[in-house]
PDB file of C-alpha atoms in Angstrom:
ATOM      1  CA  MET A 853       0.204  -0.096  -0.075  1.00 54.00           C
ATOM      2  CA  GLU A 854       2.693   2.436   1.065  1.00 55.00           C
ATOM      3  CA  LYS A 855       4.772   1.630  -2.229  1.00 50.00           C
ATOM      4  CA  LEU A 856       1.808   2.053  -4.447  1.00 50.00           C
ATOM      5  CA  MET A 857       0.896   5.367  -2.750  1.00 50.00           C
ATOM      6  CA  PHE A 858       4.290   6.889  -3.249  1.00 44.00           C
ATOM      7  CA  LEU A 859       4.596   6.041  -6.809  1.00 46.00           C
ATOM      8  CA  THR A 860       1.044   7.426  -7.676  1.00 53.00           C
ATOM      9  CA  LYS A 861       2.192  10.421  -6.039  1.00 47.00           C
ATOM     10  CA  PHE A 862       5.523  10.353  -8.104  1.00 48.00           C
ATOM     11  CA  LEU A 863       3.718   9.898 -11.116  1.00 47.00           C
ATOM     12  CA  ARG A 864       1.555  12.792 -10.890  1.00 55.00           C
ATOM     13  CA  SER A 865       4.463  15.086  -9.484  1.00 57.00           C
ATOM     14  CA  PRO A 866       8.047  13.721  -9.905  1.00 50.00           C
ATOM     15  CA  ARG A 867       9.631  16.915  -9.295  1.00 50.00           C
ATOM     16  CA  ASP A 868       8.145  17.276  -5.741  1.00 49.00           C
ATOM     17  CA  ILE A 869       8.502  13.562  -4.702  1.00 46.00           C
ATOM     18  CA  GLY A 870      12.025  12.765  -6.166  1.00 47.00           C
ATOM     19  CA  SER A 871      11.711   9.096  -6.340  1.00 50.00           C
ATOM     20  CA  ILE A 872       9.511   6.322  -7.419  1.00 48.00           C
ATOM     21  CA  THR A 873       9.609   4.386  -4.041  1.00 62.00           C
ATOM     22  CA  PRO A 874      10.040   5.129  -0.562  1.00 74.00           C
ATOM     23  CA  SER A 875      13.588   4.967   0.944  1.00 85.00           C
ATOM     24  CA  SER A 876      15.051   1.281   2.201  1.00 92.00           C
ATOM     25  CA  ARG A 877      15.343   0.780   5.816  1.00 94.00           C
ATOM     26  CA  PHE A 878      19.029   0.824   5.023  1.00 96.00           C
ATOM     27  CA  LEU A 879      18.987   4.520   4.092  1.00 97.00           C
ATOM     28  CA  ALA A 880      16.625   5.178   7.092  1.00 97.00           C
ATOM     29  CA  LYS A 881      19.271   3.661   9.496  1.00 97.00           C
ATOM     30  CA  ALA A 882      22.000   5.471   8.182  1.00 98.00           C
ATOM     31  CA  MET A 883      19.579   8.886   8.204  1.00 98.00           C
ATOM     32  CA  VAL A 884      18.877   8.484  11.861  1.00 98.00           C
ATOM     33  CA  LYS A 885      22.431   6.952  13.048  1.00 98.00           C
ATOM     34  CA  PRO A 886      24.372  10.242  13.230  1.00 98.00           C
ATOM     35  CA  VAL A 887      21.550  11.761  16.103  1.00 98.00           C
ATOM     36  CA  ASP A 888      22.155  11.552  19.679  1.00 98.00           C
ATOM     37  CA  TRP A 889      18.954  10.219  20.734  1.00 98.00           C
ATOM     38  CA  SER A 890      19.734  10.322  24.245  1.00 97.00           C
ATOM     39  CA  SER A 891      20.044  13.905  24.343  1.00 97.00           C
ATOM     40  CA  ALA A 892      18.221  15.397  21.484  1.00 98.00           C
ATOM     41  CA  LYS A 893      15.161  17.445  22.700  1.00 98.00           C
ATOM     42  CA  HIS A 894      13.883  19.127  19.573  1.00 98.00           C
ATOM     43  CA  VAL A 895      14.046  17.281  15.943  1.00 98.00           C
ATOM     44  CA  ALA A 896      12.502  17.991  12.509  1.00 98.00           C
ATOM     45  CA  GLU A 897      12.067  15.971   9.425  1.00 98.00           C
ATOM     46  CA  LEU A 898      11.528  17.396   6.262  1.00 98.00           C
ATOM     47  CA  GLY A 899       9.621  15.806   3.595  1.00 95.00           C
ATOM     48  CA  ALA A 900       8.608  13.105   5.436  1.00 95.00           C
ATOM     49  CA  GLY A 901       6.731  11.209   2.672  1.00 90.00           C
ATOM     50  CA  THR A 902       5.254   8.139   3.978  1.00 90.00           C
ATOM     51  CA  GLY A 903       6.909   8.026   7.024  1.00 94.00           C
ATOM     52  CA  VAL A 904       9.778   5.639   6.522  1.00 95.00           C
ATOM     53  CA  PHE A 905      11.980   7.957   8.560  1.00 97.00           C
ATOM     54  CA  THR A 906       9.418   8.991  10.892  1.00 98.00           C
ATOM     55  CA  LYS A 907       8.672   5.456  11.981  1.00 97.00           C
ATOM     56  CA  TYR A 908      12.529   5.330  12.999  1.00 98.00           C
ATOM     57  CA  ILE A 909      12.248   8.853  14.550  1.00 98.00           C
ATOM     58  CA  ASP A 910       9.320   7.712  16.789  1.00 98.00           C
ATOM     59  CA  ARG A 911      10.953   4.533  17.839  1.00 97.00           C
ATOM     60  CA  LEU A 912      14.122   6.115  18.867  1.00 98.00           C
ATOM     61  CA  ARG A 913      13.172   9.351  20.214  1.00 98.00           C
ATOM     62  CA  SER A 914      12.854   9.722  24.366  1.00 97.00           C
ATOM     63  CA  PRO A 915       9.262  11.067  25.393  1.00 96.00           C
ATOM     64  CA  GLU A 916      10.755  14.278  25.868  1.00 96.00           C
ATOM     65  CA  CYS A 917      11.615  14.784  22.210  1.00 98.00           C
ATOM     66  CA  LYS A 918       9.708  16.974  20.450  1.00 98.00           C
ATOM     67  CA  VAL A 919       9.207  16.416  17.018  1.00 98.00           C
ATOM     68  CA  VAL A 920       8.036  18.552  13.884  1.00 98.00           C
ATOM     69  CA  ILE A 921       7.397  16.650  10.791  1.00 98.00           C
ATOM     70  CA  PHE A 922       6.916  18.829   7.391  1.00 98.00           C
ATOM     71  CA  GLU A 923       5.265  17.265   4.673  1.00 96.00           C
ATOM     72  CA  GLN A 924       3.510  19.207   2.058  1.00 93.00           C
ATOM     73  CA  ASP A 925       1.383  16.785   0.392  1.00 91.00           C
ATOM     74  CA  ARG A 926      -1.521  16.556   2.257  1.00 94.00           C
ATOM     75  CA  GLY A 927      -2.597  13.048   2.332  1.00 91.00           C
ATOM     76  CA  MET A 928       0.824  11.864   2.992  1.00 91.00           C
ATOM     77  CA  ARG A 929       0.778  14.412   5.994  1.00 96.00           C
ATOM     78  CA  GLN A 930      -2.712  13.251   7.372  1.00 97.00           C
ATOM     79  CA  ARG A 931      -1.706   9.707   6.987  1.00 95.00           C
ATOM     80  CA  LEU A 932       1.500  10.313   8.983  1.00 97.00           C
ATOM     81  CA  GLU A 933      -0.626  12.278  11.815  1.00 98.00           C
ATOM     82  CA  ARG A 934      -3.084   9.227  12.317  1.00 97.00           C
ATOM     83  CA  LEU A 935       0.136   6.941  12.758  1.00 97.00           C
ATOM     84  CA  TYR A 936       2.098   9.050  14.900  1.00 98.00           C
ATOM     85  CA  PRO A 937      -0.307  11.215  16.666  1.00 98.00           C
ATOM     86  CA  GLU A 938       2.222  12.800  19.573  1.00 97.00           C
ATOM     87  CA  LEU A 939       4.522  14.323  16.846  1.00 98.00           C
ATOM     88  CA  HIS A 940       3.630  17.592  15.536  1.00 98.00           C
ATOM     89  CA  TYR A 941       3.013  18.759  11.521  1.00 98.00           C
ATOM     90  CA  HIS A 942       3.669  21.161   9.517  1.00 97.00           C
ATOM     91  CA  HIS A 943       2.856  21.655   5.496  1.00 96.00           C
ATOM     92  CA  ASP A 944       5.938  23.725   4.380  1.00 97.00           C
ATOM     93  CA  ALA A 945       9.721  23.280   4.982  1.00 97.00           C
ATOM     94  CA  CYS A 946      10.011  27.138   3.762  1.00 97.00           C
ATOM     95  CA  GLN A 947       8.197  28.214   7.523  1.00 98.00           C
ATOM     96  CA  ILE A 948      10.393  26.194   9.784  1.00 98.00           C
ATOM     97  CA  THR A 949      11.393  29.089  11.769  1.00 97.00           C
ATOM     98  CA  SER A 950       7.035  30.423  12.080  1.00 96.00           C
ATOM     99  CA  ALA A 951       6.544  26.594  12.853  1.00 97.00           C
ATOM    100  CA  MET A 952       9.008  26.519  15.920  1.00 97.00           C
ATOM    101  CA  LYS A 953       7.304  29.448  17.397  1.00 96.00           C
ATOM    102  CA  GLN A 954       4.098  27.970  16.836  1.00 96.00           C
ATOM    103  CA  TYR A 955       5.284  24.712  18.911  1.00 97.00           C
ATOM    104  CA  GLY A 956       7.152  26.659  21.483  1.00 97.00           C
ATOM    105  CA  ILE A 957      10.866  25.470  19.982  1.00 98.00           C
ATOM    106  CA  ASN A 958      13.674  27.903  20.378  1.00 97.00           C
ATOM    107  CA  GLN A 959      15.944  25.588  18.239  1.00 98.00           C
ATOM    108  CA  PHE A 960      16.377  22.424  16.601  1.00 98.00           C
ATOM    109  CA  ASP A 961      19.116  20.203  17.847  1.00 98.00           C
ATOM    110  CA  TYR A 962      18.915  17.804  14.436  1.00 98.00           C
ATOM    111  CA  ILE A 963      16.899  18.653  11.571  1.00 98.00           C
ATOM    112  CA  LEU A 964      16.722  15.529   8.856  1.00 98.00           C
ATOM    113  CA  SER A 965      15.851  15.925   5.260  1.00 97.00           C
ATOM    114  CA  GLY A 966      14.344  13.634   2.463  1.00 95.00           C
ATOM    115  CA  LEU A 967      13.902  16.776   0.301  1.00 94.00           C
ATOM    116  CA  PRO A 968      14.816  15.957  -3.269  1.00 92.00           C
ATOM    117  CA  PHE A 969      17.113  19.298  -3.362  1.00 94.00           C
ATOM    118  CA  THR A 970      18.202  18.516  -6.811  1.00 90.00           C
ATOM    119  CA  ASN A 971      14.377  19.155  -8.244  1.00 89.00           C
ATOM    120  CA  PHE A 972      14.290  22.655  -6.576  1.00 93.00           C
ATOM    121  CA  SER A 973      15.296  25.952  -7.906  1.00 95.00           C
ATOM    122  CA  GLN A 974      18.158  27.343  -6.610  1.00 96.00           C
ATOM    123  CA  GLU A 975      15.739  30.307  -5.145  1.00 97.00           C
ATOM    124  CA  LEU A 976      13.769  27.478  -3.377  1.00 97.00           C
ATOM    125  CA  ARG A 977      16.966  25.552  -2.267  1.00 96.00           C
ATOM    126  CA  ASP A 978      18.221  29.054  -0.611  1.00 97.00           C
ATOM    127  CA  GLU A 979      14.930  29.775   1.141  1.00 98.00           C
ATOM    128  CA  ILE A 980      14.944  26.460   2.630  1.00 98.00           C
ATOM    129  CA  MET A 981      18.418  26.310   3.949  1.00 98.00           C
ATOM    130  CA  ASN A 982      18.486  29.791   5.295  1.00 98.00           C
ATOM    131  CA  GLU A 983      15.226  28.527   7.452  1.00 98.00           C
ATOM    132  CA  VAL A 984      17.706  25.441   7.965  1.00 98.00           C
ATOM    133  CA  GLU A 985      20.360  27.482   9.430  1.00 97.00           C
ATOM    134  CA  LYS A 986      18.342  29.615  11.261  1.00 98.00           C
ATOM    135  CA  ALA A 987      16.539  26.721  12.891  1.00 98.00           C
ATOM    136  CA  LEU A 988      19.892  24.867  14.015  1.00 98.00           C
ATOM    137  CA  LYS A 989      21.252  25.498  17.528  1.00 98.00           C
ATOM    138  CA  PRO A 990      24.891  25.983  17.222  1.00 98.00           C
ATOM    139  CA  GLY A 991      26.601  22.855  16.873  1.00 98.00           C
ATOM    140  CA  GLY A 992      23.225  21.605  15.574  1.00 98.00           C
ATOM    141  CA  MET A 993      22.961  18.726  12.699  1.00 98.00           C
ATOM    142  CA  PHE A 994      21.456  18.767   9.390  1.00 98.00           C
ATOM    143  CA  VAL A 995      21.192  15.343   7.984  1.00 98.00           C
ATOM    144  CA  ALA A 996      19.992  14.969   4.623  1.00 98.00           C
ATOM    145  CA  PHE A 997      19.797  12.198   1.633  1.00 96.00           C
ATOM    146  CA  GLN A 998      20.438  12.956  -1.972  1.00 96.00           C
ATOM    147  CA  PHE A 999      21.141  10.958  -5.150  1.00 93.00           C
ATOM    148  CA  SER A1000      24.103  13.077  -6.288  1.00 93.00           C
ATOM    149  CA  LEU A1001      26.790  14.989  -5.128  1.00 95.00           C
ATOM    150  CA  GLN A1002      25.433  18.192  -6.279  1.00 93.00           C
ATOM    151  CA  MET A1003      24.459  19.592  -2.713  1.00 95.00           C
ATOM    152  CA  ARG A1004      28.138  19.344  -2.029  1.00 96.00           C
ATOM    153  CA  LYS A1005      29.582  22.549  -2.403  1.00 96.00           C
ATOM    154  CA  GLN A1006      26.426  24.571  -1.608  1.00 95.00           C
ATOM    155  CA  LEU A1007      26.361  22.802   2.028  1.00 97.00           C
ATOM    156  CA  SER A1008      29.935  22.960   2.855  1.00 97.00           C
ATOM    157  CA  GLU A1009      29.449  26.705   2.258  1.00 97.00           C
ATOM    158  CA  ARG A1010      27.160  26.997   5.049  1.00 97.00           C
ATOM    159  CA  PHE A1011      27.865  24.606   7.394  1.00 98.00           C
ATOM    160  CA  GLU A1012      31.400  24.200   9.593  1.00 97.00           C
ATOM    161  CA  ARG A1013      31.498  20.393   8.802  1.00 97.00           C
ATOM    162  CA  VAL A1014      30.164  18.197   6.335  1.00 98.00           C
ATOM    163  CA  SER A1015      30.692  14.802   5.696  1.00 98.00           C
ATOM    164  CA  LEU A1016      29.232  11.945   3.521  1.00 97.00           C
ATOM    165  CA  ASP A1017      28.263   8.265   3.961  1.00 97.00           C
ATOM    166  CA  PHE A1018      27.357   6.225   0.685  1.00 98.00           C
ATOM    167  CA  VAL A1019      23.956   3.952   1.017  1.00 97.00           C
ATOM    168  CA  PRO A1020      23.941   1.245  -2.029  1.00 97.00           C
ATOM    169  CA  MET A1021      21.375  -0.524  -0.620  1.00 95.00           C
ATOM    170  CA  ASN A1022      18.728   1.865  -2.090  1.00 92.00           C
ATOM    171  CA  VAL A1023      16.929   2.580  -5.222  1.00 86.00           C
ATOM    172  CA  LEU A1024      19.085   4.849  -6.045  1.00 89.00           C
ATOM    173  CA  PRO A1025      21.701   4.407  -4.198  1.00 95.00           C
ATOM    174  CA  ALA A1026      21.831   7.804  -2.028  1.00 96.00           C
ATOM    175  CA  PHE A1027      24.718   9.959  -0.285  1.00 97.00           C
ATOM    176  CA  VAL A1028      23.774  11.016   3.186  1.00 98.00           C
ATOM    177  CA  TYR A1029      25.115  14.394   4.011  1.00 98.00           C
ATOM    178  CA  ARG A1030      25.662  15.272   7.970  1.00 98.00           C
ATOM    179  CA  CYS A1031      26.106  18.886   8.076  1.00 98.00           C
ATOM    180  CA  GLU A1032      27.353  20.488  11.554  1.00 98.00           C
ATOM    181  CA  LYS A1033      26.177  24.086  12.417  1.00 98.00           C
ATOM    182  CA  ALA A1034      29.433  25.952  13.840  1.00 96.00           C
ATOM    183  CA  ARG A1035      29.256  26.262  17.587  1.00 92.00           C
TER     184      ARG A1035
END
Protein backbone atom coordinates (compact mmCIF):
# COMPACT_ATOMS: atom_id res chain seq x y z
CA MET A 1 0.00 0.00 0.00
CA GLU A 2 2.76 2.45 1.00
CA LYS A 3 4.79 1.77 -2.16
CA LEU A 4 1.71 2.13 -4.38
CA MET A 5 0.82 5.45 -2.71
CA PHE A 6 4.36 6.71 -3.23
CA LEU A 7 4.48 5.62 -6.88
CA THR A 8 1.12 7.28 -7.58
CA LYS A 9 2.31 10.55 -6.03
CA PHE A 10 5.58 10.33 -8.01
CA LEU A 11 3.74 9.81 -11.31
CA ARG A 12 1.54 12.83 -10.61
CA SER A 13 4.37 15.11 -9.49
CA PRO A 14 7.90 13.70 -9.95
CA ARG A 15 9.63 17.01 -9.19
CA ASP A 16 8.00 17.15 -5.76
CA ILE A 17 8.42 13.49 -4.79
CA GLY A 18 11.88 12.83 -6.25
CA SER A 19 11.85 9.00 -6.29
CA ILE A 20 9.66 6.19 -7.58
CA THR A 21 9.76 4.27 -4.30
CA PRO A 22 10.14 5.05 -0.60
CA SER A 23 13.62 4.96 0.93
CA SER A 24 15.02 1.62 2.05
CA ARG A 25 15.50 0.64 5.67
CA PHE A 26 19.25 0.86 5.02
CA LEU A 27 18.92 4.52 4.07
CA ALA A 28 16.55 5.17 6.98
CA LYS A 29 19.05 3.71 9.45
CA ALA A 30 21.87 5.78 7.94
CA MET A 31 19.74 8.93 8.29
CA VAL A 32 18.93 8.46 11.99
CA LYS A 33 22.35 7.10 13.01
CA PRO A 34 24.06 10.53 13.52
CA VAL A 35 21.39 11.63 16.02
CA ASP A 36 22.23 11.38 19.73
CA TRP A 37 18.76 10.26 20.74
CA SER A 38 19.61 10.33 24.46
CA SER A 39 20.10 14.12 24.39
CA ALA A 40 17.96 15.28 21.42
CA LYS A 41 15.15 17.55 22.63
CA HIS A 42 13.96 19.04 19.32
CA VAL A 43 14.04 17.25 15.97
CA ALA A 44 12.52 18.14 12.59
CA GLU A 45 11.99 16.01 9.52
CA LEU A 46 11.59 17.75 6.16
CA GLY A 47 9.77 15.92 3.38
CA ALA A 48 8.52 12.96 5.40
CA GLY A 49 6.65 11.31 2.53
CA THR A 50 5.21 7.97 3.61
CA GLY A 51 7.11 8.06 6.91
CA VAL A 52 10.04 5.69 6.39
CA PHE A 53 12.28 7.94 8.52
CA THR A 54 9.39 9.06 10.73
CA LYS A 55 8.92 5.49 11.95
CA TYR A 56 12.54 5.35 13.17
CA ILE A 57 12.39 8.87 14.62
CA ASP A 58 9.28 7.99 16.62
CA ARG A 59 10.78 4.71 17.81
CA LEU A 60 14.17 6.18 18.84
CA ARG A 61 13.17 9.52 20.37
CA SER A 62 12.85 9.98 24.12
CA PRO A 63 9.41 10.92 25.48
CA GLU A 64 10.75 14.47 26.11
CA CYS A 65 11.86 14.93 22.48
CA LYS A 66 9.54 17.22 20.52
CA VAL A 67 9.39 16.30 16.82
CA VAL A 68 7.98 18.42 13.99
CA ILE A 69 7.25 16.68 10.70
CA PHE A 70 7.11 18.81 7.54
CA GLU A 71 5.21 17.29 4.62
CA GLN A 72 3.64 19.30 1.82
CA ASP A 73 1.40 16.54 0.43
CA ARG A 74 -1.82 16.69 2.44
CA GLY A 75 -2.70 13.00 1.97
CA MET A 76 0.71 11.81 3.13
CA ARG A 77 0.71 14.27 6.04
CA GLN A 78 -2.75 13.16 7.21
CA ARG A 79 -1.67 9.51 7.05
CA LEU A 80 1.36 10.30 9.22
CA GLU A 81 -0.82 12.24 11.67
CA ARG A 82 -2.94 9.10 12.11
CA LEU A 83 0.09 6.81 12.50
CA TYR A 84 2.09 9.11 14.82
CA PRO A 85 -0.42 11.39 16.59
CA GLU A 86 2.05 12.44 19.31
CA LEU A 87 4.29 14.24 16.78
CA HIS A 88 3.64 17.74 15.43
CA TYR A 89 2.97 18.51 11.77
CA HIS A 90 3.44 21.41 9.38
CA HIS A 91 2.95 21.66 5.63
CA ASP A 92 5.81 23.91 4.49
CA ALA A 93 9.58 23.49 4.93
CA CYS A 94 9.96 27.15 3.95
CA GLN A 95 8.29 28.03 7.27
CA ILE A 96 10.48 26.15 9.75
CA THR A 97 11.03 29.13 12.04
CA SER A 98 7.33 30.05 12.19
CA ALA A 99 6.46 26.40 12.96
CA MET A 100 9.04 26.47 15.76
CA LYS A 101 7.25 29.42 17.36
CA GLN A 102 3.92 27.63 16.99
CA TYR A 103 5.27 24.61 18.93
CA GLY A 104 7.36 26.51 21.50
CA ILE A 105 10.76 25.44 20.14
CA ASN A 106 13.75 27.81 20.35
CA GLN A 107 16.04 25.80 18.06
CA PHE A 108 16.34 22.27 16.68
CA ASP A 109 19.12 19.91 17.70
CA TYR A 110 18.73 17.96 14.45
CA ILE A 111 16.95 18.49 11.16
CA LEU A 112 16.63 15.44 8.90
CA SER A 113 15.68 15.94 5.27
CA GLY A 114 14.36 13.75 2.51
CA LEU A 115 13.64 16.73 0.26
CA PRO A 116 14.68 16.30 -3.40
CA PHE A 117 16.85 19.45 -3.55
CA THR A 118 18.11 18.50 -7.02
CA ASN A 119 14.58 19.04 -8.35
CA PHE A 120 14.21 22.48 -6.74
CA SER A 121 15.13 25.86 -8.16
CA GLN A 122 18.17 27.51 -6.60
CA GLU A 123 15.84 30.12 -5.10
CA LEU A 124 13.76 27.44 -3.31
CA ARG A 125 16.90 25.61 -2.13
CA ASP A 126 18.25 28.86 -0.67
CA GLU A 127 14.94 29.66 1.00
CA ILE A 128 14.79 26.25 2.70
CA MET A 129 18.47 26.23 3.64
CA ASN A 130 18.20 29.74 5.14
CA GLU A 131 15.39 28.43 7.32
CA VAL A 132 17.45 25.36 8.27
CA GLU A 133 20.39 27.54 9.30
CA LYS A 134 18.23 29.82 11.44
CA ALA A 135 16.41 26.89 13.04
CA LEU A 136 19.48 24.80 14.01
CA LYS A 137 21.18 25.44 17.32
CA PRO A 138 24.95 26.08 17.33
CA GLY A 139 26.55 22.64 16.99
CA GLY A 140 23.26 21.26 15.65
CA MET A 141 23.22 18.89 12.70
CA PHE A 142 21.44 18.86 9.36
CA VAL A 143 21.22 15.32 7.93
CA ALA A 144 20.02 14.97 4.35
CA PHE A 145 20.12 12.34 1.66
CA GLN A 146 20.53 13.02 -2.03
CA PHE A 147 21.08 10.86 -5.08
CA SER A 148 24.01 12.99 -6.27
CA LEU A 149 26.82 15.19 -4.96
CA GLN A 150 25.20 18.32 -6.39
CA MET A 151 24.52 19.87 -2.96
CA ARG A 152 28.02 19.27 -1.56
CA LYS A 153 29.46 22.68 -2.43
CA GLN A 154 26.40 24.60 -1.24
CA LEU A 155 26.29 22.68 2.06
CA SER A 156 30.04 23.12 2.61
CA GLU A 157 29.59 26.90 2.27
CA ARG A 158 26.87 26.92 4.94
CA PHE A 159 28.16 24.47 7.54
CA GLU A 160 31.35 24.15 9.54
CA ARG A 161 31.72 20.43 8.81
CA VAL A 162 30.18 18.29 6.11
CA SER A 163 30.77 14.56 5.89
CA LEU A 164 29.24 11.92 3.63
CA ASP A 165 28.13 8.33 3.81
CA PHE A 166 27.19 6.27 0.78
CA VAL A 167 24.21 3.91 0.97
CA PRO A 168 24.24 1.51 -2.00
CA MET A 169 21.28 -0.55 -0.73
CA ASN A 170 18.58 1.83 -1.89
CA VAL A 171 16.69 2.49 -5.12
CA LEU A 172 18.62 4.71 -6.19
CA PRO A 173 21.90 4.49 -4.21
CA ALA A 174 22.13 7.59 -2.02
CA PHE A 175 24.56 9.92 -0.29
CA VAL A 176 23.83 10.93 3.30
CA TYR A 177 25.18 14.38 4.17
CA ARG A 178 25.95 15.11 7.83
CA CYS A 179 26.29 18.88 8.19
CA GLU A 180 27.29 20.44 11.52
CA LYS A 181 26.53 24.07 12.27
CA ALA A 182 29.34 26.12 13.83
CA ARG A 183 29.20 26.39 17.64
